[in-house]
Short mmCIF file of C-alpha atoms in Angstrom, two decimals:
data_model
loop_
_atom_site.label_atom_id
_atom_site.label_comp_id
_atom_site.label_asym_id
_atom_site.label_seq_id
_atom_site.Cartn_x
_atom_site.Cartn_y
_atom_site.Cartn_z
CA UNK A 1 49.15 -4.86 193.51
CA UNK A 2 47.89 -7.98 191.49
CA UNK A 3 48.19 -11.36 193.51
CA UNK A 4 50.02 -12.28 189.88
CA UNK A 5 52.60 -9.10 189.85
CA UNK A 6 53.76 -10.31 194.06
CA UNK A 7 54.19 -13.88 192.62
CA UNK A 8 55.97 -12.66 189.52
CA UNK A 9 58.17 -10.24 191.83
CA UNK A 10 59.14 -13.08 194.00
CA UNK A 11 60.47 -15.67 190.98
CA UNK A 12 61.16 -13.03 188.05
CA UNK A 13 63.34 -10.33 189.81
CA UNK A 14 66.40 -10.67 190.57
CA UNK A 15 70.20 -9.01 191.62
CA UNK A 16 73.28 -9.40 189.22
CA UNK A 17 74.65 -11.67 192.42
CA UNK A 18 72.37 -14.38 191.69
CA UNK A 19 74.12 -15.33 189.01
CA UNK A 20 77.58 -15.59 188.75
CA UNK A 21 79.54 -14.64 185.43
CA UNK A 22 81.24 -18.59 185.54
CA UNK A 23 77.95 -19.66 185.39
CA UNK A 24 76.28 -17.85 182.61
CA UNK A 25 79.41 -18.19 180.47
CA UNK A 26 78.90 -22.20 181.11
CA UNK A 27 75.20 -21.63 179.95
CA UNK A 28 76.43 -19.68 176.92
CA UNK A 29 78.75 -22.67 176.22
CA UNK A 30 76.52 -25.26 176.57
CA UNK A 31 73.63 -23.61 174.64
CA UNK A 32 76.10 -21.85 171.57
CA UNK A 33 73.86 -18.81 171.89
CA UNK A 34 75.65 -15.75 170.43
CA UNK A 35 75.32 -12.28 172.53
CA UNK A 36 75.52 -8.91 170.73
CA UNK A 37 75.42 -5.36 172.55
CA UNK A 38 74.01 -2.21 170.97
CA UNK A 39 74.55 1.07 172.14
CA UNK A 40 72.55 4.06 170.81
CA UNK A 41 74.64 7.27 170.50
CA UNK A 42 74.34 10.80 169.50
CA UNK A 43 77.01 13.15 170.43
CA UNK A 44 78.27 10.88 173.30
CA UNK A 45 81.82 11.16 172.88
CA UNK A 46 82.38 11.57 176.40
CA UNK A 47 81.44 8.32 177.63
CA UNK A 48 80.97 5.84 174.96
CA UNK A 49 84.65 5.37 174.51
CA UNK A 50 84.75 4.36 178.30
CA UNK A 51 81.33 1.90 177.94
CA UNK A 52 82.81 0.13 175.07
CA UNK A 53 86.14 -0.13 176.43
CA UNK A 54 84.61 -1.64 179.95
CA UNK A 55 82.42 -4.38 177.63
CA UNK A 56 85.16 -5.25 175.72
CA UNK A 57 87.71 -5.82 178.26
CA UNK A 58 85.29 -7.68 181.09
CA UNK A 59 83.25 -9.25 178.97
CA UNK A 60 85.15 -10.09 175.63
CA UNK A 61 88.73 -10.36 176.22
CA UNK A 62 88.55 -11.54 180.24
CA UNK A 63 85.41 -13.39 179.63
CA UNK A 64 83.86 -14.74 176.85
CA UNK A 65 80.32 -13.44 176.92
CA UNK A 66 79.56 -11.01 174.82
CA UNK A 67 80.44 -11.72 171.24
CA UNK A 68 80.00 -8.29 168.99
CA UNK A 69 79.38 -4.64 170.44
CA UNK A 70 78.19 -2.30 167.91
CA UNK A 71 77.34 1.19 168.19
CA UNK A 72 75.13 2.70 165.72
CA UNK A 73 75.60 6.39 165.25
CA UNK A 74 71.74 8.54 164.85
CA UNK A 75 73.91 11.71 163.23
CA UNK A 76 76.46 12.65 165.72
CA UNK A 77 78.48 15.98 164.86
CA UNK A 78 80.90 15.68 167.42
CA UNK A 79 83.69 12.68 168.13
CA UNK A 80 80.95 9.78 169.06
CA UNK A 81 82.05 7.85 166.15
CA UNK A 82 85.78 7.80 166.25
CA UNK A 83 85.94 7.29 169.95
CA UNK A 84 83.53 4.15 169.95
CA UNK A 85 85.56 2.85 166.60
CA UNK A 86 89.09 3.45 169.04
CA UNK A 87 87.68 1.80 172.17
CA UNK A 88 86.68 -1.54 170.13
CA UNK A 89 83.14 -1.13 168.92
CA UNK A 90 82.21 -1.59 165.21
CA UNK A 91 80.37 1.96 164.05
CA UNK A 92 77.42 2.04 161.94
CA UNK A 93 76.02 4.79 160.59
CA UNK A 94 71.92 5.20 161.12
CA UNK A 95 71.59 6.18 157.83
CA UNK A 96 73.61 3.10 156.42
CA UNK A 97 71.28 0.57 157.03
CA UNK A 98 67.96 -0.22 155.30
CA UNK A 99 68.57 2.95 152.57
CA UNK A 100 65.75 2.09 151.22
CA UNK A 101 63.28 3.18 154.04
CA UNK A 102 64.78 7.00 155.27
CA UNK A 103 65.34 7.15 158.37
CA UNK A 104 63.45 9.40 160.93
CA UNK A 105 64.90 11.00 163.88
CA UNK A 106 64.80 9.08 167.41
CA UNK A 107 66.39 6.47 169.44
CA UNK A 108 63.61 3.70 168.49
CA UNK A 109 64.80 4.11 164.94
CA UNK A 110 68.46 3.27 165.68
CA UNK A 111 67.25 0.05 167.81
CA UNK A 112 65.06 -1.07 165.58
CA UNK A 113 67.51 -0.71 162.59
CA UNK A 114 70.54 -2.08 164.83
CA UNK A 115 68.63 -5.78 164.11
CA UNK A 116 70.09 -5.55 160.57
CA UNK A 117 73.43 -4.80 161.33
CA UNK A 118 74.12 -7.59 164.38
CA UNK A 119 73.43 -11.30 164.34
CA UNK A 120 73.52 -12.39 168.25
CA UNK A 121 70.49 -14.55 169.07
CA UNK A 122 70.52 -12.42 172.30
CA UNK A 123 70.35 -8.66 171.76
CA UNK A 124 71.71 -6.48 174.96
CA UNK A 125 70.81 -2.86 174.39
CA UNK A 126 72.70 -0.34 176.63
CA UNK A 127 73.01 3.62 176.61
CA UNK A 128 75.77 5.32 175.58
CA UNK A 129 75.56 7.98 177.83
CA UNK A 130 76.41 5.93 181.26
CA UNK A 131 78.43 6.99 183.72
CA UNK A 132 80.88 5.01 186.20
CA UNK A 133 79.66 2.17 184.02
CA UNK A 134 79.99 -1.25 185.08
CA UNK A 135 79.91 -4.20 182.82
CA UNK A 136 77.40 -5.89 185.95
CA UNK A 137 74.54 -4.10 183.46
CA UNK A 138 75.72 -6.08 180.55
CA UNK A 139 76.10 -9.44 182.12
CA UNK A 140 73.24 -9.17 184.78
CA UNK A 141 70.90 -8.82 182.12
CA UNK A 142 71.82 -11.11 179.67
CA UNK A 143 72.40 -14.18 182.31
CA UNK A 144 68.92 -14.62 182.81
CA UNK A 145 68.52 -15.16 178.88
CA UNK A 146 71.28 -17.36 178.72
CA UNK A 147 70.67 -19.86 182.35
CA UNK A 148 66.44 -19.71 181.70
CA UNK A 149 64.87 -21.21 178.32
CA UNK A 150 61.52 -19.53 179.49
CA UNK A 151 62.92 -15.50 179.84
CA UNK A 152 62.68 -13.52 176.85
CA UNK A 153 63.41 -10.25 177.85
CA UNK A 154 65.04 -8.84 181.16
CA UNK A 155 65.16 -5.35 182.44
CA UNK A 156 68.19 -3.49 184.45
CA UNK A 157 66.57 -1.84 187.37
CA UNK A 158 68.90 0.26 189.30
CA UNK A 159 68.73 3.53 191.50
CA UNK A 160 68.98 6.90 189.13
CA UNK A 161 70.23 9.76 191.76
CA UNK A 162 69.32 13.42 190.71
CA UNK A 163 71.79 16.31 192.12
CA UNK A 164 72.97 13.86 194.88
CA UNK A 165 69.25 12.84 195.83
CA UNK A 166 68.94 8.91 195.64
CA UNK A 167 65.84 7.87 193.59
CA UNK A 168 65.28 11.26 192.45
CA UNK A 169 65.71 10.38 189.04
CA UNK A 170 63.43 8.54 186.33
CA UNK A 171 60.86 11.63 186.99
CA UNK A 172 58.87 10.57 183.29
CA UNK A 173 58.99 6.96 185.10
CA UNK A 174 57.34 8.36 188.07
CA UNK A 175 55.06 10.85 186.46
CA UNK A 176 53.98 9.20 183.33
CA UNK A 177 54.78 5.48 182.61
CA UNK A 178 54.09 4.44 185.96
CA UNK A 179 50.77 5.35 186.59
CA UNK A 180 49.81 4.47 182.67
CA UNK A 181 51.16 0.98 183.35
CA UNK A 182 49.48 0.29 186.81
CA UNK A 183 45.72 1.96 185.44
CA UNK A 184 46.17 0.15 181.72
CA UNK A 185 48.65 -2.92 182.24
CA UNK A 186 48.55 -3.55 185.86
CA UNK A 187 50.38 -7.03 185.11
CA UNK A 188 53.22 -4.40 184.49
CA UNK A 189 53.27 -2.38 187.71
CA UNK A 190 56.24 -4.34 189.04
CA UNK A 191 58.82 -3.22 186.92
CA UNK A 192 61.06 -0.49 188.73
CA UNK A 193 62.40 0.73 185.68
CA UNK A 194 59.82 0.49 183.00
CA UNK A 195 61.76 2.74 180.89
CA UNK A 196 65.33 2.00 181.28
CA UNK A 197 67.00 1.71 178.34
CA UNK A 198 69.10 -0.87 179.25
CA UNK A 199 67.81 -4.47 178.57
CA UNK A 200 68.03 -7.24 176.84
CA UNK A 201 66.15 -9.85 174.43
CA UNK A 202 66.14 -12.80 172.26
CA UNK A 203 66.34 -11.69 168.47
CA UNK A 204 63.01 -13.94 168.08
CA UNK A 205 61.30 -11.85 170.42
CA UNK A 206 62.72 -8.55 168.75
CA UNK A 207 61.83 -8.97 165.37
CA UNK A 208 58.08 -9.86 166.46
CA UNK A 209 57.93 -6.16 167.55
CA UNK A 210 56.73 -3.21 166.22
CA UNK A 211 59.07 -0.35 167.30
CA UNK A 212 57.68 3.55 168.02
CA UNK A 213 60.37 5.10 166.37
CA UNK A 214 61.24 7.93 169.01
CA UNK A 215 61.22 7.90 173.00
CA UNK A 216 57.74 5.49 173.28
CA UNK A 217 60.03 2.34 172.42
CA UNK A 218 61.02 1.60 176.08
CA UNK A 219 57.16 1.25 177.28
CA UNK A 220 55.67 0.06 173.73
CA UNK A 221 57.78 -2.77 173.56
CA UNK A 222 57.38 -3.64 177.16
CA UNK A 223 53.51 -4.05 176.76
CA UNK A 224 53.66 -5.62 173.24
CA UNK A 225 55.99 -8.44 174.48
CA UNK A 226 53.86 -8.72 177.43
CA UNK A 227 50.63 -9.55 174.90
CA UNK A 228 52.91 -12.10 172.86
CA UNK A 229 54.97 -14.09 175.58
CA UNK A 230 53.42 -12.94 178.71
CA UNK A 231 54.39 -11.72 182.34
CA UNK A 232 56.73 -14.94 182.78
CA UNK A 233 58.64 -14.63 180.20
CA UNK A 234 59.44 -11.14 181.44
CA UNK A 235 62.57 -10.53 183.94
CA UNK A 236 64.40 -7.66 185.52
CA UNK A 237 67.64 -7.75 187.35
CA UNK A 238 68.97 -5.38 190.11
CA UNK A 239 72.49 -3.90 188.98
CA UNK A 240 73.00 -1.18 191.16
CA UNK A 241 72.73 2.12 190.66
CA UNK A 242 72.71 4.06 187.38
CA UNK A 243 74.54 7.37 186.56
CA UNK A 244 73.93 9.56 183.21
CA UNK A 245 73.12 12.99 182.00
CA UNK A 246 69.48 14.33 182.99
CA UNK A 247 67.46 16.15 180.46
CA UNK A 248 65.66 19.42 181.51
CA UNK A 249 62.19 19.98 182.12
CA UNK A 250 60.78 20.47 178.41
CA UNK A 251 62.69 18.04 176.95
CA UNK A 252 61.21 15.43 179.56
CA UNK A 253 57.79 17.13 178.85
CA UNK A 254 58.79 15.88 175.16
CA UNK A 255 59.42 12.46 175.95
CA UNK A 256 55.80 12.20 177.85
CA UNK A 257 54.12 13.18 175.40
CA UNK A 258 55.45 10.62 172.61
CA UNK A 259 55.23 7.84 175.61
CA UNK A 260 51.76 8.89 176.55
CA UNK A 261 51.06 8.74 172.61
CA UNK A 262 52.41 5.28 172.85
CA UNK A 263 50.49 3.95 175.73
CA UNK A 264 47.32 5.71 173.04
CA UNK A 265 48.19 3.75 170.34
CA UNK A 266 48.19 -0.09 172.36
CA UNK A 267 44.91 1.02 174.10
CA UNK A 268 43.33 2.04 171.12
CA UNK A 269 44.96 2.06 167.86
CA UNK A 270 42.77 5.49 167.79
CA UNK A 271 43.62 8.49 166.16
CA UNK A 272 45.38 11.58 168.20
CA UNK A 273 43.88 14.40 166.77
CA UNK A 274 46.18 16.78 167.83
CA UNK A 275 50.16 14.55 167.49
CA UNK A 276 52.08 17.77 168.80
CA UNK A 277 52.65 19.45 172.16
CA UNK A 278 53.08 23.48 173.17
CA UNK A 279 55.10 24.14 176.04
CA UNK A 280 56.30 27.89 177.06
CA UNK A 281 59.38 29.70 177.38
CA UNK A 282 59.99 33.07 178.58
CA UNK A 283 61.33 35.58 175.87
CA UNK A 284 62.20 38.87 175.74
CA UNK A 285 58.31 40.07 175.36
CA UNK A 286 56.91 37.27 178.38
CA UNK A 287 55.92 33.66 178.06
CA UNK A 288 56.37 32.77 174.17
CA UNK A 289 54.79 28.86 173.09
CA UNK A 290 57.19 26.34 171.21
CA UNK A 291 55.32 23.77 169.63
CA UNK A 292 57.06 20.29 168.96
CA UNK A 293 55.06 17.00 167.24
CA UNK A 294 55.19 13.96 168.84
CA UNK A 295 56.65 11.04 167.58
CA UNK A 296 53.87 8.77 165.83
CA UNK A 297 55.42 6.61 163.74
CA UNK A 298 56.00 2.96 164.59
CA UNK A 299 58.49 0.61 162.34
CA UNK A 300 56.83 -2.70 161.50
CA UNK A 301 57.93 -5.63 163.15
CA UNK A 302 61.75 -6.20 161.59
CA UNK A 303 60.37 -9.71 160.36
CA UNK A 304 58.07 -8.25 157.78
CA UNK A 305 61.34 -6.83 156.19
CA UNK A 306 62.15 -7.95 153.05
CA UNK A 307 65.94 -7.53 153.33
CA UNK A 308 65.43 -8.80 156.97
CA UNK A 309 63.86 -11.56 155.78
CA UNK A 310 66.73 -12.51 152.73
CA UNK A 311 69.40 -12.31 155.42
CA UNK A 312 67.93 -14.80 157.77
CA UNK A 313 68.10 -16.98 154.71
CA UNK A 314 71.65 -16.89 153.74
#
């Protein structure tokens, strides 16, 4: 490991203890800096209801940290919508904001349009499909932001278990992200959870970024805020241990193939000849190939939006 990643380890990783909530809520009073939480959904109406309800009581009504939650719905056909809307969130629609540019499938779309529809100078992005949630994920990883001038954006790192195995999950992490981050962005190598999709920002930061559109988010905007603030400016905070539904083998072998396109993209801004993957299942007559693209389209960063823009102005 780098000299620089042990140093940065040492002063830029921390647990949600080091920081109690009295005192970020006295750094959010004295700087006036307004929090916002986003939660990506698509038919999660069995948790999201219990997420929301957990920010909004521990972190709205008990303390006053977090000041909007908003869930934007990607196209749900079940009850995602109605139950975030009862628990306390404010629902938007994917498809709602920014008409003018249609929207594309994938949860890099939904974060990258969610910077149109909130207005906290911190944005805390969260998954809706948490388990035995704890609001220690919101507040551990906005505190940083709030108590340190020189963090930008800070990382939840937490144990995933897989069938009662602890640290069995994050298998893309392990497999794919990890090693592309240590070989290509070694400064990098000491986040645990590179891909995590809980973590937080300031909105300048945010609308500096490009965003890959589908499952490459997580690690492209990890390595493009590295190039614009560097390492220092980058945290991550230890809030325990992280429960949600695991995705099966080809739909992981899905999501390594748009992060590995990703990781293409920042090394090279070459062209993938062949943007689609063919993995195999076994049909009636043997082994039969599904082919799938991969996601390769990146938003621009939100700043070079013209509505984006006009907003910031009134």
């Amino acid at each position: 490991m780098l000299e620089e990643v042990e140093r940065w380890l040492a002063t830029r990783s921390w647990s949600v203890s080091d920081r109690p909530l009295h005192r970020i809520l006295a750094a959010k009073q004295r700087t006036g800096q307004s929090v916002s939480v986003v939660l990506p959904a698509l038919n999660e109406e069995e948790t999201v209801g219990d997420i929301v309800a957990i920010i909004r009581h521990d972190l709205m009504q008990q303390a006053p940290l977090v000041d909007e939650i908003v869930v934007v719905d990607s196209g749900s056909t079940d009850r995602t919508a109605a139950v975030a809307a009862a628990a306390g969130a404010r629902v938007v629609h994917r498809d709602t904001i920014l008409p003018r540019i249609p929207a594309v499938p994938g949860k890099g779309e939904v974060l990258w349009r969610s910077l149109l529809v909130t207005t906290g100078d911190i944005v805390c992005f969260v998954d809706a499909d948490l388990r035995d949630f704890s609001s220690d994920f919101v507040s551990g990883i906005v505190g940083p932001l709030l108590t340190d001038p020189g963090v930008d954006l800070v990382k939840a790192m937490y144990d995933r278990p897989l069938a009662g195995a602890a640290g069995q999950g994050g298998r893309v992490t392990e497999l794919m992200a990890r090693p592309l981050l240590n070989m290509h962005w070694p400064q990098l190598a000491g986040f645990v959870q590179p891909l995590g999709g809980e973590y937080a920002a300031r909105r300048s930061l945010l609308e500096q970024l490009p965003f890959p559109v589908g499952y490459g988010v997580e690690l492209g905007m990890l390595v493009d805020a590295l190039h614009l603030v560097g390492l220092d400016a980058l945290a991550q905070v230890d809030v325990g241990v992280r429960k949600h539904r695991h995705q099966d083998g080809q739909a992981l072998g899905r999501m390594s193939a748009a992060i590995y396109r990703t990781a293409q993209l920042r090394l090279a801004r070459g062209h993938l000849i062949r943007p689609s993957l063919t993995q195999f299942e076994r049909g009636e007559d043997g082994f039969e190939p599904r082919t799938y693209s991969v996601d390769t389209e990146e938003r621009p960063p939100m700043v070079e939006i013209a509505e984006y823009a006009e907003r910031r102005v009134a």
